[in-house]
Tab-separated table of C-alpha atoms and ligand atoms in Angstrom:
chain	number	residue	atom	x	y	z
C	83	UNK	CA	-7.358	-15.568	15.431
C	84	UNK	CA	-10.567	-13.554	14.503
C	85	UNK	CA	-12.567	-11.536	12.092
C	86	UNK	CA	-12.165	-7.801	12.412
C	87	UNK	CA	-14.598	-5.589	11.098
C	88	UNK	CA	-14.749	-1.622	11.167
C	89	UNK	CA	-18.269	-0.209	10.389
C	90	UNK	CA	-18.695	3.537	9.902
C	91	UNK	CA	-15.491	4.217	11.689
C	92	UNK	CA	-14.932	7.980	12.054
C	93	UNK	CA	-12.496	10.285	14.079
C	94	UNK	CA	-12.701	13.888	14.389
C	95	UNK	CA	-10.136	15.572	16.797
C	96	UNK	CA	-10.875	18.102	19.312
C	97	UNK	CA	-9.602	20.881	17.007
C	98	UNK	CA	-11.919	19.769	14.249
C	99	UNK	CA	-9.643	17.918	12.182
C	100	UNK	CA	-11.593	14.780	10.663
C	101	UNK	CA	-8.958	12.170	10.480
C	102	UNK	CA	-11.044	9.393	9.243
C	103	UNK	CA	-14.763	9.506	7.713
C	104	UNK	CA	-17.247	6.606	7.371
C	105	UNK	CA	-14.641	3.593	7.191
C	106	UNK	CA	-15.965	0.313	6.459
C	107	UNK	CA	-13.596	-2.725	6.214
C	108	UNK	CA	-14.140	-6.276	6.753
C	109	UNK	CA	-10.822	-7.934	7.469
C	110	UNK	CA	-11.105	-11.775	7.096
C	111	UNK	CA	-9.920	-14.270	9.893
C	112	UNK	CA	-6.173	-14.613	9.132
C	113	UNK	CA	-6.205	-11.917	6.366
C	114	UNK	CA	-3.337	-9.820	5.786
C	115	UNK	CA	-4.702	-6.497	5.140
C	116	UNK	CA	-2.584	-3.253	4.218
C	117	UNK	CA	-4.011	0.317	4.712
C	118	UNK	CA	-1.935	2.665	2.337
C	119	UNK	CA	-1.991	6.345	1.599
C	120	UNK	CA	-0.222	9.390	1.415
C	121	UNK	CA	0.845	11.262	4.555
C	122	UNK	CA	-1.920	12.439	6.706
C	123	UNK	CA	-4.625	10.284	5.169
C	124	UNK	CA	-5.645	8.915	8.419
C	125	UNK	CA	-4.450	5.498	8.503
C	126	UNK	CA	-2.536	5.641	11.820
C	127	UNK	CA	-5.482	7.189	13.280
C	128	UNK	CA	-7.739	4.046	12.093
C	129	UNK	CA	-5.200	1.629	13.639
C	130	UNK	CA	-4.870	3.323	16.661
C	131	UNK	CA	-8.682	3.244	16.959
C	132	UNK	CA	-8.525	-0.343	16.480
C	133	UNK	CA	-5.538	-0.850	19.022
C	134	UNK	CA	-7.792	1.098	21.524
C	135	UNK	CA	-4.969	3.877	21.713
C	136	UNK	CA	-7.492	6.732	20.255
C	137	UNK	CA	-11.050	7.250	21.075
C	138	UNK	CA	-13.650	6.586	18.387
C	139	UNK	CA	-15.956	9.559	17.131
C	140	UNK	CA	-18.388	7.289	15.222
C	141	UNK	CA	-19.101	3.625	14.168
C	142	UNK	CA	-17.982	0.521	15.805
C	143	UNK	CA	-14.950	-1.994	15.845
C	144	UNK	CA	-15.787	-5.671	16.122
C	145	UNK	CA	-13.157	-8.382	16.846
C	146	UNK	CA	-14.351	-11.968	16.356
C	147	UNK	CA	-17.914	-11.616	17.948
C	148	UNK	CA	-17.092	-8.745	20.377
C	149	UNK	CA	-17.667	-5.125	19.847
C	150	UNK	CA	-14.569	-3.837	21.386
C	151	UNK	CA	-15.436	0.224	21.475
C	152	UNK	CA	-15.583	0.381	25.051
C	153	UNK	CA	-12.800	-2.264	25.715
C	154	UNK	CA	-9.693	-1.151	27.206
C	155	UNK	CA	-6.686	-1.450	24.721
C	156	UNK	CA	-5.021	-4.275	27.150
C	157	UNK	CA	-8.022	-6.237	26.932
C	158	UNK	CA	-8.588	-6.297	23.034
C	159	UNK	CA	-6.241	-9.133	22.435
C	160	UNK	CA	-4.415	-7.085	19.778
C	161	UNK	CA	-0.632	-6.645	19.682
C	162	UNK	CA	0.869	-3.379	17.841
C	163	UNK	CA	4.286	-3.015	16.315
C	164	UNK	CA	5.012	0.758	16.107
C	165	UNK	CA	7.356	2.535	13.590
C	166	UNK	CA	9.769	3.641	16.271
C	167	UNK	CA	9.714	-0.217	17.962
C	168	UNK	CA	9.040	1.343	21.381
C	169	UNK	CA	11.571	-1.083	23.117
C	170	UNK	CA	12.516	-0.572	26.800
C	171	UNK	CA	15.965	0.389	26.558
C	172	UNK	CA	16.722	-0.808	30.196
C	173	UNK	CA	15.528	-4.385	29.438
C	174	UNK	CA	17.612	-6.861	27.546
C	175	UNK	CA	15.920	-8.721	24.401
C	176	UNK	CA	14.588	-11.555	26.333
C	177	UNK	CA	12.830	-9.352	28.931
C	178	UNK	CA	11.639	-6.933	25.871
C	179	UNK	CA	9.908	-9.929	24.336
C	180	UNK	CA	8.490	-11.225	27.374
C	181	UNK	CA	7.243	-7.938	28.858
C	182	UNK	CA	3.492	-8.361	27.831
C	183	UNK	CA	3.368	-12.056	29.348
C	184	UNK	CA	5.276	-11.047	32.411
C	185	UNK	CA	2.723	-8.247	32.783
C	186	UNK	CA	-0.158	-10.790	32.590
C	187	UNK	CA	1.686	-12.883	35.043
C	188	UNK	CA	2.213	-15.958	32.978
C	189	UNK	CA	4.205	-18.868	34.678
C	190	UNK	CA	7.830	-18.388	34.133
C	191	UNK	CA	8.402	-21.687	32.312
C	192	UNK	CA	6.000	-20.832	29.948
C	193	UNK	CA	7.334	-17.486	29.230
C	194	UNK	CA	10.570	-19.135	28.904
C	195	UNK	CA	9.309	-21.563	26.225
C	196	UNK	CA	7.384	-18.938	24.390
C	197	UNK	CA	10.214	-16.276	24.038
C	198	UNK	CA	12.912	-18.888	23.138
C	199	UNK	CA	10.598	-20.218	20.372
C	200	UNK	CA	9.746	-16.972	19.004
C	201	UNK	CA	13.637	-15.900	19.230
C	202	UNK	CA	14.578	-19.016	17.087
C	203	UNK	CA	11.936	-18.077	14.604
C	204	UNK	CA	13.188	-14.421	14.337
C	205	UNK	CA	16.924	-15.515	14.567
C	206	UNK	CA	17.592	-13.572	17.788
C	207	UNK	CA	18.337	-16.685	19.922
C	208	UNK	CA	22.024	-15.310	20.324
C	209	UNK	CA	21.030	-11.859	21.419
C	210	UNK	CA	18.789	-12.562	24.212
C	211	UNK	CA	20.985	-10.980	26.581
C	212	UNK	CA	21.669	-7.834	24.782
C	213	UNK	CA	20.154	-4.245	25.411
C	214	UNK	CA	18.430	-2.788	22.539
C	215	UNK	CA	21.287	-0.058	21.983
C	216	UNK	CA	23.763	-2.805	21.135
C	217	UNK	CA	21.488	-4.030	18.245
C	218	UNK	CA	21.380	-3.150	14.449
C	219	UNK	CA	18.155	-1.513	13.305
C	220	UNK	CA	16.903	-4.984	11.748
C	221	UNK	CA	17.271	-6.664	14.978
C	222	UNK	CA	15.458	-3.922	17.020
C	223	UNK	CA	12.779	-4.396	14.582
C	224	UNK	CA	12.707	-8.263	14.863
C	225	UNK	CA	12.490	-7.642	18.784
C	226	UNK	CA	9.487	-5.542	18.254
C	227	UNK	CA	7.933	-8.220	16.124
C	228	UNK	CA	8.720	-10.716	18.704
C	229	UNK	CA	7.036	-8.956	21.424
C	230	UNK	CA	3.939	-8.894	19.440
C	231	UNK	CA	4.335	-12.539	18.171
C	232	UNK	CA	4.943	-14.061	21.698
C	233	UNK	CA	1.621	-13.030	22.687
C	234	UNK	CA	-0.207	-14.936	20.134
C	235	UNK	CA	-2.803	-12.379	19.930
C	236	UNK	CA	-6.226	-12.179	17.916
C	237	UNK	CA	-4.966	-9.366	15.524
C	238	UNK	CA	-1.566	-7.910	14.723
C	239	UNK	CA	-1.590	-4.173	14.044
C	240	UNK	CA	1.695	-2.832	12.514
C	241	UNK	CA	2.356	0.861	11.828
C	242	UNK	CA	4.952	1.346	9.102
C	243	UNK	CA	7.395	-1.139	10.976
C	244	UNK	CA	9.989	-1.035	8.486
C	245	UNK	CA	10.120	2.577	7.655
C	246	UNK	CA	13.480	2.971	9.778
C	247	UNK	CA	15.227	0.367	7.770
C	248	UNK	CA	17.557	0.823	4.833
C	249	UNK	CA	16.185	-0.235	1.551
C	250	UNK	CA	17.980	-3.578	1.526
C	251	UNK	CA	16.957	-4.505	4.862
C	252	UNK	CA	13.469	-3.486	4.172
C	253	UNK	CA	13.308	-5.882	1.532
C	254	UNK	CA	14.577	-8.722	3.613
C	255	UNK	CA	12.128	-7.851	6.426
C	256	UNK	CA	9.257	-7.610	4.298
C	257	UNK	CA	9.940	-11.201	3.248
C	258	UNK	CA	10.166	-12.282	6.808
C	259	UNK	CA	7.019	-10.554	8.021
C	260	UNK	CA	4.864	-12.113	5.095
C	261	UNK	CA	6.329	-15.566	6.039
C	262	UNK	CA	5.573	-15.119	9.675
C	263	UNK	CA	2.147	-13.882	9.022
C	264	UNK	CA	1.466	-16.821	6.849
C	265	UNK	CA	2.813	-19.258	9.184
C	266	UNK	CA	0.884	-17.858	12.191
C	267	UNK	CA	-2.289	-16.947	10.310
C	268	UNK	CA	-2.934	-14.118	12.732
C	269	UNK	CA	-5.406	-11.480	11.019
C	270	UNK	CA	-3.135	-8.714	10.422
C	271	UNK	CA	-3.410	-4.722	9.456
C	272	UNK	CA	-0.306	-3.345	8.286
C	273	UNK	CA	-0.076	0.587	7.634
C	274	UNK	CA	2.388	1.993	5.300
C	275	UNK	CA	2.540	5.156	2.761
C	276	UNK	CA	4.733	2.672	0.547
C	277	UNK	CA	2.772	1.107	-2.313
C	278	UNK	CA	5.419	-1.376	-2.997
C	279	UNK	CA	5.107	-2.758	0.388
C	280	UNK	CA	1.331	-2.524	0.075
C	281	UNK	CA	1.316	-4.557	-3.065
C	282	UNK	CA	3.957	-7.239	-2.157
C	283	UNK	CA	2.413	-7.794	1.530
C	284	UNK	CA	-1.291	-7.668	1.285
C	285	UNK	CA	-3.857	-10.199	0.627
C	286	UNK	CA	-5.834	-7.204	0.197
C	287	UNK	CA	-5.045	-3.606	-0.238
C	288	UNK	CA	-7.147	-0.632	1.121
C	289	UNK	CA	-6.135	2.741	-0.265
C	290	UNK	CA	-7.291	5.875	1.638
C	291	UNK	CA	-6.994	9.635	1.023
C	292	UNK	CA	-7.950	12.367	3.312
C	293	UNK	CA	-9.779	9.986	5.718
C	294	UNK	CA	-11.718	8.308	2.935
C	295	UNK	CA	-11.523	4.775	1.768
C	296	UNK	CA	-10.998	4.670	-2.005
C	297	UNK	CA	-10.817	1.266	-3.030
C	298	UNK	CA	-10.073	-2.122	-1.361
C	299	UNK	CA	-9.243	-5.263	-3.182
C	300	UNK	CA	-6.267	-7.691	-4.068
C	301	UNK	CA	-3.220	-5.901	-5.333
C	302	UNK	CA	-3.473	-7.060	-8.922
C	303	UNK	CA	-7.174	-5.633	-9.123
C	304	UNK	CA	-5.993	-2.360	-7.623
C	305	UNK	CA	-3.247	-2.301	-10.279
C	306	UNK	CA	-5.640	-3.254	-13.368
C	307	UNK	CA	-8.725	-1.678	-12.286
C	308	UNK	CA	-8.278	1.400	-10.226
C	309	UNK	CA	-11.767	2.927	-9.378
C	310	UNK	CA	-10.502	6.556	-9.995
C	311	UNK	CA	-7.566	8.730	-10.933
C	312	UNK	CA	-6.141	8.878	-7.513
C	313	UNK	CA	-5.838	5.071	-7.208
C	314	UNK	CA	-4.436	4.941	-10.744
C	315	UNK	CA	-1.759	7.512	-9.852
C	316	UNK	CA	-0.949	6.015	-6.381
C	317	UNK	CA	-0.598	2.239	-7.101
C	318	UNK	CA	2.322	1.117	-9.251
C	319	UNK	CA	6.181	2.358	-9.511
C	320	UNK	CA	7.015	4.289	-11.633
C	321	UNK	CA	3.223	5.741	-11.581
C	322	UNK	CA	0.794	5.227	-14.589
C	323	UNK	CA	1.250	7.813	-16.953
C	324	UNK	CA	-1.961	10.050	-17.028
C	325	UNK	CA	-2.852	12.583	-19.652
C	326	UNK	CA	-5.794	14.348	-20.949
C	327	UNK	CA	-6.762	13.705	-24.367
C	328	UNK	CA	-9.735	13.820	-26.812
C	329	UNK	CA	-11.476	10.406	-27.667
C	330	UNK	CA	-12.360	10.193	-31.629
C	331	UNK	CA	-13.623	7.631	-33.952
C	332	UNK	CA	-12.456	7.190	-37.658
C	333	UNK	CA	-14.766	5.993	-40.595
C	334	UNK	CA	-14.055	2.469	-39.869
C	335	UNK	CA	-15.291	2.428	-36.315
C	336	UNK	CA	-11.699	2.442	-34.927
C	337	UNK	CA	-11.331	4.407	-31.742
C	338	UNK	CA	-8.476	6.996	-31.260
C	339	UNK	CA	-7.166	8.964	-28.334
C	340	UNK	CA	-5.966	12.261	-29.905
C	341	UNK	CA	-3.272	14.141	-28.027
C	342	UNK	CA	-2.139	17.604	-29.265
C	343	UNK	CA	-0.233	16.404	-32.089
C	344	UNK	CA	-0.402	12.578	-31.719
C	345	UNK	CA	-3.136	9.714	-32.107
C	346	UNK	CA	-2.981	6.668	-30.334
C	347	UNK	CA	-5.205	3.679	-31.337
C	348	UNK	CA	-7.429	2.718	-28.490
C	349	UNK	CA	-7.591	-1.114	-28.510
C	350	UNK	CA	-11.112	-2.624	-29.115
C	351	UNK	CA	-10.504	-4.448	-25.789
C	352	UNK	CA	-10.729	-1.383	-23.730
C	353	UNK	CA	-14.002	-0.620	-25.327
C	354	UNK	CA	-15.242	-3.960	-24.697
C	355	UNK	CA	-14.148	-3.664	-21.081
C	356	UNK	CA	-15.586	-0.101	-20.590
C	357	UNK	CA	-18.750	0.299	-23.124
C	358	UNK	CA	-19.473	3.622	-21.205
C	359	UNK	CA	-16.372	5.178	-23.206
C	360	UNK	CA	-18.323	5.147	-26.342
C	361	UNK	CA	-20.270	7.991	-25.147
C	362	UNK	CA	-17.143	10.088	-24.700
C	363	UNK	CA	-16.501	10.501	-28.444
C	364	UNK	CA	-15.597	14.126	-29.220
C	365	UNK	CA	-14.907	14.829	-25.595
C	366	UNK	CA	-11.940	14.921	-23.296
C	367	UNK	CA	-11.091	11.769	-21.530
C	368	UNK	CA	-7.913	10.746	-19.501
C	369	UNK	CA	-5.611	8.284	-20.766
C	370	UNK	CA	-3.625	6.094	-18.619
C	371	UNK	CA	-0.697	4.064	-19.737
C	372	UNK	CA	1.371	2.046	-17.544
C	373	UNK	CA	5.124	2.423	-18.247
C	374	UNK	CA	5.650	-1.489	-19.020
C	375	UNK	CA	2.766	-1.136	-21.568
C	376	UNK	CA	4.663	1.255	-23.890
C	377	UNK	CA	6.268	-0.643	-26.697
C	378	UNK	CA	9.613	0.216	-28.299
C	379	UNK	CA	9.736	2.163	-31.394
C	380	UNK	CA	10.529	-0.668	-33.558
C	381	UNK	CA	7.220	-2.486	-32.643
C	382	UNK	CA	5.070	0.756	-32.743
C	383	UNK	CA	6.102	1.320	-36.335
C	384	UNK	CA	4.417	-1.752	-37.805
C	385	UNK	CA	1.455	-2.011	-35.414
C	386	UNK	CA	-1.779	-0.179	-35.644
C	387	UNK	CA	-0.439	3.071	-36.954
C	388	UNK	CA	-0.234	4.684	-33.319
C	389	UNK	CA	2.562	6.710	-32.973
C	390	UNK	CA	3.892	9.048	-30.224
C	391	UNK	CA	6.376	11.658	-31.416
C	392	UNK	CA	8.954	12.463	-28.806
C	393	UNK	CA	12.794	12.545	-28.085
C	394	UNK	CA	13.551	10.815	-24.964
C	395	UNK	CA	15.222	13.319	-22.594
C	396	UNK	CA	16.283	11.106	-19.847
C	397	UNK	CA	17.204	7.273	-19.660
C	398	UNK	CA	17.521	5.601	-16.340
C	399	UNK	CA	19.290	2.176	-16.505
C	400	UNK	CA	18.134	0.068	-13.598
C	401	UNK	CA	19.940	-3.100	-14.636
C	402	UNK	CA	16.700	-5.293	-15.217
C	403	UNK	CA	14.881	-2.298	-16.938
C	404	UNK	CA	15.504	1.002	-18.639
C	405	UNK	CA	13.195	3.829	-17.468
C	406	UNK	CA	12.895	6.157	-20.461
C	407	UNK	CA	11.367	9.753	-20.122
C	408	UNK	CA	9.574	11.115	-23.018
C	409	UNK	CA	8.091	14.645	-22.968
C	410	UNK	CA	4.981	14.819	-24.985
C	411	UNK	CA	2.772	17.506	-26.097
C	412	UNK	CA	-0.005	16.791	-23.890
C	413	UNK	CA	-1.617	17.795	-20.630
C	414	UNK	CA	-1.100	15.814	-17.560
C	415	UNK	CA	-4.179	14.688	-15.714
C	416	UNK	CA	-5.325	15.411	-12.113
C	417	UNK	CA	-4.283	12.538	-9.983
C	418	UNK	CA	-6.056	14.310	-7.036
C	419	UNK	CA	-9.532	13.318	-8.653
C	420	UNK	CA	-11.274	10.690	-6.799
C	421	UNK	CA	-14.379	10.646	-8.868
C	422	UNK	CA	-15.553	7.052	-9.862
C	423	UNK	CA	-14.067	6.161	-13.442
C	424	UNK	CA	-16.823	3.567	-14.196
C	425	UNK	CA	-19.563	6.062	-15.187
C	426	UNK	CA	-17.698	9.440	-15.142
C	427	UNK	CA	-14.432	9.007	-16.753
C	428	UNK	CA	-14.700	12.471	-18.875
C	429	UNK	CA	-12.116	15.100	-17.858
C	430	UNK	CA	-14.105	18.052	-19.002
C	431	UNK	CA	-13.387	20.028	-16.211
C	432	UNK	CA	-9.817	19.064	-15.440
C	433	UNK	CA	-7.931	22.351	-15.469
C	434	UNK	CA	-5.404	22.252	-18.529
C	435	UNK	CA	-1.878	23.451	-17.073
C	436	UNK	CA	0.149	25.269	-19.839
C	437	UNK	CA	2.967	22.707	-19.792
C	438	UNK	CA	3.477	19.250	-21.476
C	439	UNK	CA	4.004	16.010	-19.768
C	440	UNK	CA	6.696	13.639	-19.234
C	441	UNK	CA	5.629	10.037	-19.946
C	442	UNK	CA	7.951	7.396	-18.339
C	443	UNK	CA	8.322	3.950	-20.181
C	444	UNK	CA	9.625	0.770	-18.744
C	445	UNK	CA	11.646	-1.435	-21.362
C	446	UNK	CA	13.876	-4.243	-21.551
C	447	UNK	CA	17.468	-3.126	-21.623
C	448	UNK	CA	17.635	-5.091	-24.914
C	449	UNK	CA	14.931	-2.930	-26.521
C	450	UNK	CA	15.661	-0.608	-29.621
C	451	UNK	CA	14.949	3.073	-28.425
C	452	UNK	CA	15.591	5.838	-30.740
Z	633	ATP	P1	1.514	9.350	8.296
Z	633	ATP	O1	1.860	8.515	7.015
Z	633	ATP	O2	2.142	10.809	8.014
Z	633	ATP	O3	1.782	9.022	9.572
Z	633	ATP	P2	-1.407	9.209	8.527
Z	633	ATP	O4	-1.917	8.566	7.255
Z	633	ATP	O5	-0.860	7.934	9.441
Z	633	ATP	O6	-0.065	9.853	8.363
Z	633	ATP	P3	-2.691	10.289	10.681
Z	633	ATP	O7	-1.592	10.186	11.472
Z	633	ATP	O8	-3.821	9.190	11.012
Z	633	ATP	O9	-2.323	10.170	9.013
Z	633	ATP	O10	-3.466	11.762	10.523
Z	633	ATP	C1	-4.574	12.027	9.899
Z	633	ATP	C2	-4.804	13.512	10.191
Z	633	ATP	O11	-5.363	13.732	11.491
Z	633	ATP	C3	-3.840	14.317	9.606
Z	633	ATP	O12	-4.364	15.586	9.228
Z	633	ATP	C4	-3.117	14.732	11.046
Z	633	ATP	O13	-2.393	15.867	10.937
Z	633	ATP	C5	-4.494	14.692	11.758
Z	633	ATP	N1	-4.073	14.392	13.516
Z	633	ATP	C6	-3.292	13.334	13.897
Z	633	ATP	N2	-3.423	13.362	15.102
Z	633	ATP	C7	-4.079	14.473	15.809
Z	633	ATP	C8	-4.212	14.848	16.928
Z	633	ATP	N3	-3.743	14.339	18.014
Z	633	ATP	N4	-4.996	16.127	16.874
Z	633	ATP	C9	-5.361	16.646	15.709
Z	633	ATP	N5	-5.328	16.166	14.672
Z	633	ATP	C10	-4.715	15.084	14.574
């Protein structure tokens, strides 16, 4: 086990594509870090550079106290699990799991012990003689995990290992990966484009966009305090509702967010947390509301006068929740915006599209919505 440090890491492909720019990440010993972002943001490239499968254009990679930039992949003591599993079709489960150990000429007896122990943990002990084609998707995925685990590497690298599984199996395997990583305590970097996986698995989550790290922190911190509109829109499902609005203050010093035909009272706590907002009175700002922070109509009426006029145009019953879609007379905000929120949360130059916005609210099935 070891700390993994990426410093100023960059990658430009031969055709000029910049896949990763100046990536700084300090992944602690035993930590589970999830690298997340939309397709093409450079997360796989970053992982492959750590694995030694891709050359580095700039920066350094350190594993423990060793800079590994020029160390060949097989000598880096990392194990990678690929999206495709990359199992050998002609080898049975035992030999697939044992492959890396056999290659290293480990004594047969020790190989046998290690493979059987890992197979027991992954519930593959009854399938050791089978070929990959005779396994289910979930079992194949576990063989791929087993091959990484059996080597007891310093670092696990996982590239979307669950994306070929159906939704139910994905949830099961997610829990299994979390337990395995916790029990083994191996420093892990896990790449996904799925923010739910990122939030549930990561001790910390690093969000990337177009090769650039946007924010890194514990999942709840990203959820509660996104640094920019991109992170605000990316983290959370359904996503945060983001609207352009105007900030106003009334005679009693209460702040309001004005939409085209509605006014929402801004809680004093928001102003206390972000005092810079006071400087935006009379200017355009971006309003972000998490779906679960909308209250049902019966509550809104007797609260502080905030009122959003809308007629729900779609209700999705999820069993545990109702997702209600409300068209409102306001402009959506630009979730491509990566400017920092703390100082410059104004949206003066956000182009105003000529359409309204649909807000999504998450309510209890017992809510009164009318
Ligand atoms: P996905 O989730 O779709 O796998 P990603 O975030 O992992 O995406 P990368 O695969 O790292 O992204 O790709 C980052 C950028 O680098 C993309 O624009 C991609 O087209 C480009 N890229 C990847 N491999 C190469 C290559 N061999 N040559 C040129 N450009 C490449």
